[in-house]
Tab-separated table of C-alpha atoms in Angstrom:
chain	number	residue	atom	x	y	z
A	1	MET	CA	-8.780	25.972	-10.846
A	2	THR	CA	-10.204	23.197	-13.298
A	3	VAL	CA	-9.273	19.359	-13.430
A	4	GLN	CA	-7.277	20.549	-16.413
A	5	GLN	CA	-5.216	23.080	-14.869
A	6	ASP	CA	-4.775	20.803	-12.084
A	7	GLU	CA	-3.079	18.467	-14.292
A	8	ALA	CA	-1.273	20.780	-16.245
A	9	THR	CA	0.135	22.182	-12.705
A	10	LEU	CA	1.427	18.541	-11.890
A	11	THR	CA	2.821	18.199	-15.567
A	12	LYS	CA	5.283	21.160	-14.424
A	13	GLY	CA	6.187	18.916	-11.741
A	14	ARG	CA	4.526	20.362	-8.790
A	15	ARG	CA	5.164	17.993	-5.559
A	16	GLY	CA	7.287	15.784	-7.821
A	17	TYR	CA	4.899	14.496	-10.252
A	18	HIS	CA	5.909	15.109	-13.882
A	19	HIS	CA	3.643	13.313	-16.117
A	20	GLY	CA	0.026	15.034	-15.397
A	21	ASN	CA	-1.354	11.798	-14.111
A	22	LEU	CA	-3.705	13.350	-11.439
A	23	ARG	CA	-4.700	9.717	-10.474
A	24	GLU	CA	-1.004	8.792	-9.725
A	25	ALA	CA	-0.664	11.767	-7.562
A	26	LEU	CA	-3.795	11.155	-5.364
A	27	LEU	CA	-2.977	7.527	-5.057
A	28	HIS	CA	0.650	8.798	-3.675
A	29	ALA	CA	-0.762	11.365	-1.534
A	30	ALA	CA	-3.419	8.630	-0.141
A	31	GLU	CA	-0.433	5.968	0.653
A	32	ALA	CA	1.452	8.878	2.484
A	33	LEU	CA	-1.531	9.925	4.648
A	34	ILE	CA	-2.350	6.025	5.317
A	35	ALA	CA	1.627	5.554	6.676
A	36	GLU	CA	0.877	8.922	8.636
A	37	SER	CA	-2.521	8.778	10.320
A	38	GLY	CA	-4.042	5.267	9.094
A	39	PRO	CA	-6.900	4.589	6.674
A	40	ASP	CA	-9.573	6.605	9.079
A	41	GLY	CA	-7.296	9.643	9.551
A	42	PHE	CA	-7.946	11.722	6.186
A	43	THR	CA	-10.316	12.728	4.161
A	44	LEU	CA	-10.793	12.984	0.458
A	45	ALA	CA	-9.920	16.688	0.755
A	46	ASP	CA	-6.737	15.860	2.542
A	47	ALA	CA	-5.548	13.749	-0.076
A	48	CYS	CA	-6.267	16.728	-2.461
A	49	ARG	CA	-4.066	19.091	-0.599
A	50	LYS	CA	-1.151	16.478	-0.113
A	51	ALA	CA	-1.358	16.178	-3.920
A	52	GLY	CA	-1.553	19.701	-4.543
A	53	VAL	CA	-4.697	19.668	-6.547
A	54	SER	CA	-8.002	21.217	-5.915
A	55	THR	CA	-10.695	19.349	-4.186
A	56	ALA	CA	-12.695	19.119	-7.083
A	57	ALA	CA	-10.013	17.409	-9.054
A	58	PRO	CA	-10.501	13.969	-7.740
A	59	TYR	CA	-13.993	13.096	-8.789
A	60	ARG	CA	-12.798	12.737	-12.271
A	61	HIS	CA	-11.149	9.231	-11.041
A	62	PHE	CA	-12.407	8.763	-7.484
A	63	GLU	CA	-16.342	9.186	-6.893
A	64	ASP	CA	-15.213	9.442	-3.077
A	65	ARG	CA	-12.920	8.492	-0.651
A	66	ASN	CA	-13.713	4.798	-0.491
A	67	ALA	CA	-13.288	4.641	-4.167
A	68	LEU	CA	-9.694	6.027	-3.559
A	69	LEU	CA	-9.114	3.597	-0.612
A	70	GLU	CA	-10.227	0.612	-3.040
A	71	ALA	CA	-7.619	1.941	-5.452
A	72	VAL	CA	-4.723	1.944	-2.874
A	73	CYS	CA	-5.745	-1.703	-1.826
A	74	MET	CA	-5.739	-2.894	-5.477
A	75	ARG	CA	-2.300	-1.424	-5.826
A	76	ALA	CA	-1.028	-2.803	-2.611
A	77	PHE	CA	-2.145	-5.987	-3.516
A	78	ASP	CA	-0.196	-5.933	-6.939
A	79	ALA	CA	2.712	-4.956	-5.108
A	80	LEU	CA	2.706	-7.896	-2.749
A	81	ALA	CA	2.479	-10.146	-5.890
A	82	ASP	CA	5.359	-8.580	-7.426
A	83	ALA	CA	7.406	-8.781	-4.151
A	84	THR	CA	6.648	-12.321	-3.454
A	85	GLY	CA	7.208	-13.567	-7.026
A	86	SER	CA	10.217	-11.819	-7.415
A	87	ALA	CA	11.454	-13.054	-4.478
A	88	LYS	CA	10.536	-16.909	-5.192
A	89	SER	CA	11.808	-16.704	-8.845
A	90	GLN	CA	15.237	-16.243	-7.263
A	91	PHE	CA	15.147	-20.100	-6.795
A	92	PRO	CA	13.852	-23.397	-8.779
A	93	ALA	CA	10.129	-23.543	-9.013
A	94	GLY	CA	8.785	-25.917	-6.637
A	95	SER	CA	11.817	-25.865	-4.232
A	96	ILE	CA	11.357	-25.451	-0.553
A	97	GLU	CA	13.843	-22.285	-0.924
A	98	SER	CA	11.338	-20.648	-3.539
A	99	ILE	CA	8.379	-20.651	-0.943
A	100	LEU	CA	9.960	-19.822	2.004
A	101	ALA	CA	11.758	-16.865	0.022
A	102	GLY	CA	8.103	-15.822	-0.981
A	103	GLY	CA	7.049	-15.665	2.774
A	104	ARG	CA	10.028	-13.673	3.846
A	105	ALA	CA	9.114	-11.089	1.017
A	106	TYR	CA	5.511	-11.027	2.299
A	107	LEU	CA	6.859	-10.297	6.101
A	108	ALA	CA	9.078	-7.546	4.537
A	109	PHE	CA	6.183	-6.014	2.746
A	110	ALA	CA	4.480	-5.999	5.840
A	111	GLN	CA	7.108	-4.588	8.093
A	112	ALA	CA	7.999	-1.845	5.179
A	113	ASP	CA	4.420	-0.737	5.018
A	114	PRO	CA	2.301	-1.579	8.162
A	115	ALA	CA	-0.260	0.744	7.424
A	116	ARG	CA	-0.910	-0.420	4.210
A	117	PHE	CA	-0.873	-3.827	5.014
A	118	ARG	CA	-3.694	-3.669	7.759
A	119	LEU	CA	-5.743	-2.051	5.281
A	120	MET	CA	-5.426	-4.656	2.771
A	121	PHE	CA	-6.619	-7.400	5.452
A	122	GLY	CA	-9.861	-6.090	6.985
A	123	ARG	CA	-8.959	-2.820	8.947
A	124	GLN	CA	-11.756	-1.432	6.393
A	125	PRO	CA	-14.204	-4.111	5.866
A	126	ASP	CA	-16.376	-2.368	3.280
A	127	ILE	CA	-13.275	-1.804	1.374
A	128	LYS	CA	-11.652	-5.420	1.599
A	129	SER	CA	-15.147	-6.642	0.312
A	130	ARG	CA	-15.475	-4.919	-2.649
A	131	PRO	CA	-15.325	-7.255	-5.540
A	132	LEU	CA	-12.411	-5.467	-7.442
A	133	VAL	CA	-10.222	-5.607	-4.204
A	134	GLU	CA	-11.005	-9.208	-3.731
A	135	ALA	CA	-10.209	-10.214	-7.237
A	136	THR	CA	-6.742	-8.622	-6.992
A	137	GLY	CA	-6.523	-10.154	-3.358
A	138	VAL	CA	-7.317	-13.592	-4.975
A	139	ALA	CA	-4.776	-13.020	-7.694
A	140	CYS	CA	-2.258	-12.078	-5.212
A	141	PHE	CA	-2.795	-15.554	-3.312
A	142	GLN	CA	-2.723	-17.437	-6.516
A	143	ASN	CA	1.157	-16.900	-6.360
A	144	LEU	CA	1.680	-19.140	-3.255
A	145	LEU	CA	-1.202	-21.554	-4.862
A	146	ASP	CA	1.396	-21.740	-7.985
A	147	SER	CA	4.370	-22.147	-5.845
A	148	VAL	CA	2.634	-24.963	-3.620
A	149	SER	CA	1.251	-26.704	-7.331
A	150	ALA	CA	5.018	-27.070	-8.399
A	151	PHE	CA	6.258	-27.985	-4.978
A	152	LEU	CA	3.668	-30.704	-4.983
A	153	ALA	CA	4.685	-31.921	-8.396
A	154	GLU	CA	8.088	-32.113	-7.689
A	155	ARG	CA	7.272	-34.471	-5.043
A	156	GLY	CA	4.932	-36.672	-7.531
A	157	GLN	CA	1.686	-35.158	-5.962
A	158	ALA	CA	0.736	-33.368	-9.097
A	159	GLU	CA	-2.963	-34.192	-8.741
A	160	ALA	CA	-3.215	-33.283	-5.154
A	161	ASN	CA	-5.243	-29.977	-4.173
A	162	PRO	CA	-2.615	-27.376	-3.204
A	163	MET	CA	-5.299	-25.288	-1.390
A	164	PRO	CA	-4.890	-26.723	2.032
A	165	LEU	CA	-1.031	-26.692	2.115
A	166	ALA	CA	-1.411	-23.356	1.091
A	167	LEU	CA	-3.763	-22.174	3.530
A	168	ARG	CA	-1.227	-23.495	6.298
A	169	LEU	CA	1.408	-21.711	4.939
A	170	TRP	CA	-0.362	-18.413	4.216
A	171	SER	CA	-1.732	-18.779	8.171
A	172	LEU	CA	1.915	-19.086	9.158
A	173	VAL	CA	3.402	-16.084	7.247
A	174	HIS	CA	0.366	-13.547	7.572
A	175	GLY	CA	0.370	-14.657	11.343
A	176	VAL	CA	3.841	-13.902	11.775
A	177	ALA	CA	3.744	-10.439	9.956
A	178	SER	CA	0.789	-9.279	11.756
A	179	LEU	CA	2.463	-9.941	15.152
A	180	ALA	CA	5.559	-8.472	13.947
A	181	ILE	CA	3.860	-5.213	12.823
A	182	ASP	CA	1.507	-4.804	15.762
A	183	GLY	CA	3.849	-5.718	18.522
A	184	PRO	CA	3.288	-8.782	20.304
A	185	MET	CA	6.056	-10.723	18.915
A	186	GLU	CA	8.663	-8.071	20.459
A	187	ILE	CA	7.006	-8.786	23.836
A	188	MET	CA	6.704	-12.601	23.499
A	189	ALA	CA	9.850	-13.255	21.613
A	190	PRO	CA	12.344	-10.033	21.563
A	191	ASP	CA	15.176	-12.132	20.477
A	192	LYS	CA	13.416	-14.108	17.873
A	193	ASP	CA	13.711	-12.920	14.019
A	194	PRO	CA	10.312	-13.050	12.276
A	195	ALA	CA	11.855	-14.331	9.220
A	196	GLU	CA	13.851	-17.115	11.019
A	197	ILE	CA	10.199	-18.120	12.754
A	198	ILE	CA	8.903	-18.388	8.988
A	199	ASP	CA	11.907	-20.606	7.805
A	200	GLU	CA	11.707	-22.940	10.677
A	201	ALA	CA	8.184	-23.271	10.822
A	202	GLY	CA	7.605	-23.303	6.882
A	203	ARG	CA	10.236	-26.077	6.637
A	204	ALA	CA	8.458	-28.265	9.221
A	205	ILE	CA	4.978	-27.597	7.395
A	206	LEU	CA	6.609	-28.606	3.982
A	207	ALA	CA	8.390	-31.648	5.296
A	208	ALA	CA	5.103	-33.001	6.532
A	209	ALA	CA	3.296	-32.650	3.656
């Protein structure tokens, strides 16, 4: 079966893909496999089988498995940026509630998709260090920097560097998210809602700014 035939098959709706988009089919397949067995638990051929295409098909879009993982990682950072951006937009820019809403959305993203979250933040160092992945991650972090800049401006500190405060907030949220998805939080604080920890500690950090 040729690549063109594979795309035609997808157009007919095989495996639920209706737009002849081979690249999208392979990304969905890789995301499903990552959720099932982690980023190390499948091959490019496995992704092809999951997508319902021949093993020759992916090379039109991805030169190897790492290129596929790179695309998955970039899309995950875009999704995280969308989630946090949407959450914080429900509150006035620069408000504490806006920043905390972004933190809760970050946690929810990690809890909903822990395997992809782990991929994004270093379980595959050779993927995380790729320039395009780094750039997408920096763009995602910019979401928080913008929120902190607006917060400081509201407090009359428009000229202040937002990075130190943003790093403290990110360390809090990322740490809580990582503990929540990898188990220690349930052991050490079984009755504590991770979102409450983010709210309480986040308010304390912002109050001291």
